[in-house]
């Protein structure tokens, strides 16, 4: 059986876990090296891994699994060279509470923002029209506008990628 | 209460193990063999034979003997893989309800989990005869790259067999567990697992009692069976050119050629040349014609070179995803029958710049790892802690055709991710969500996992309801979905339709059926003898 002390510890951790950031969950410093993060993940796993409590009552297993999931999630983000700095910036910002759990969509949006929207005014305009068309799911119009934008700036990778995306969508729709 | 075992349910062979007095061992079957063929032969009198004795019936009872069923498990009838299997199988593969696959034998249709259950029941019996005790729990292994449907179907097979499936674990992870057991290792290891039907590569970091899977990749349709198929095609084509007769059009002849091809392949692991002689394989008006060819190792090597190269592409992917190079690895472990081939060994050595660990038995190691995991779960001794990952990304369909990825591949499990859903018109009471697994950014190109329906949403203006849906991947790698009303906190009902799967009722019914049948058979047989 699980000791009463440990049960109490799990209960109180369950209550506060939503207010902890990933560094706090793994009990590591924001400046830690990668190896420290891995070591912490292994240490925390030795405490919270649900397999150690497989024969315990289901309620307890549920609680410990919920905690262990957060440990895994914390490790997933903090061990990733792209996710970690992005996450760290957000939890140190004014909206800390909102960002305690990592959201893949935010990172994707950020990468997309870094796109090259064109340098000539005309190319910019066509690209903008293409994006509006994509939003309205008018992929044919999007394709034409992108082709026009590429005529202006044939080496713009953002335009080329978007065009490929749109062509793929059109193709997959045809297949339906 | 019964005992817990570990079972490697392979495409070609299966093996059952236990931990006995702290030592993991594989259990011999009635023929004293530690591995049994994953073959079920249905006899005319309604009985069935499973294991190595069933494999021997593959020729005489070709149409009613089912092998390599794992290549079909959890797949949809219209998939390319099922088509491929259909082309080379001597038993009938037909379409069942809901796009599922059925195997038709002696006028009865069996689901694939049912056939798996027959193999699992045989492994259960082998363990029971050895232990002299009931076995009712098992850890069952699957290829690391199996998707949700394949894992669920395997688990269903266990349930039908009357086993409480404690856990589904990944084959390469199980192998790592067996390799590291009791050694207190601190190493990064690569597991190269080329089996009868599937290929997996997993890279793990072992820290004494903790086994972390850093990354995994695989091909669920690449294995020794494909090597056999190359030989079959080669012999059949040559025979066709010389005699204008297609061996593949005759089920029994094809089965003979298949057995001979596998045998030749295995012989080429020992010898540089082998002869394949099938007297009177085809009948003609002018009498029987023999097939008599010799083939050497080099030539065979060229025939399968591209298959071996394909495994390295998968290895590249796993290393890249783990941000590793072969130089970072401390050990290499080979798993699966085909890795006994010197050609495969040579190629793998060249790729990894490393000699494989010598002390592991490539055919037993997976089931031994499963037994260690079973002991960990049931004996509270926590021998080893597995930190595994999900092999593919999980996402939902969005309006623009793109997949919204909720959980990326190689994410440690168990894990979960949530999304808030709402309605798009007034008083809408249900919302449908399509779920997919795969890496393509367009969901249509990925494997459909099923469709969830949020029902009984209280009528409200559009956009008002806020339903939080949580997608969980559990320790088995199986997806579970729950939903709750964000405002009231009330659980929201979710109905799931998995394409190609069995329903809970069907599983229950089959489990009872098999149990009854088993009891019936048991009354005719003397109780199993104890062997030690
Ligand atoms: N000595 C050998 N040389 C080459 N191939 C071999 C040898 N021995 C067995 N094989 C092949 O190995 C395959 C079976 O391997 P194994 O039993 O490891 O697969 P499995 O576990 O049943 O399949 P999977 O893991 O893909 O589900 C068969 O194709 C068999 O012909
Ligand atoms: Mg195997």
Coordinates of C-alpha atoms and ligand atoms in Angstrom, one line a residue, chain B residues 8-13 70 141-143 171 193-198 200 335-338 362-363 366, ligand 2:
Chain B
X8 CA 5.3 -11.6 -28.1
X9 CA 2.5 -12.0 -30.7
X10 CA 4.6 -12.0 -33.9
X11 CA 3.7 -12.0 -37.5
X12 CA 5.4 -15.4 -38.0
X13 CA 6.2 -16.6 -34.6
X70 CA -0.8 -9.6 -38.0
X141 CA 3.8 -6.6 -27.5
X142 CA 3.2 -4.8 -30.7
X143 CA 5.4 -3.1 -33.3
X171 CA 8.5 -4.7 -29.2
X193 CA 13.9 -5.0 -35.0
X194 CA 13.3 -6.7 -38.4
X195 CA 10.6 -9.3 -37.9
X196 CA 8.5 -11.5 -40.2
X197 CA 6.1 -8.6 -41.1
X198 CA 7.3 -5.4 -39.6
X200 CA 11.0 -1.0 -36.1
X335 CA 15.9 -8.4 -32.9
X336 CA 13.9 -10.6 -35.2
X337 CA 14.6 -13.7 -37.3
X338 CA 15.8 -11.9 -40.5
X362 CA 16.8 -12.2 -31.4
X363 CA 13.7 -14.4 -31.2
X366 CA 10.8 -9.4 -27.0
Ligands
LIG2 MG1 8.8 -9.8 -33.6

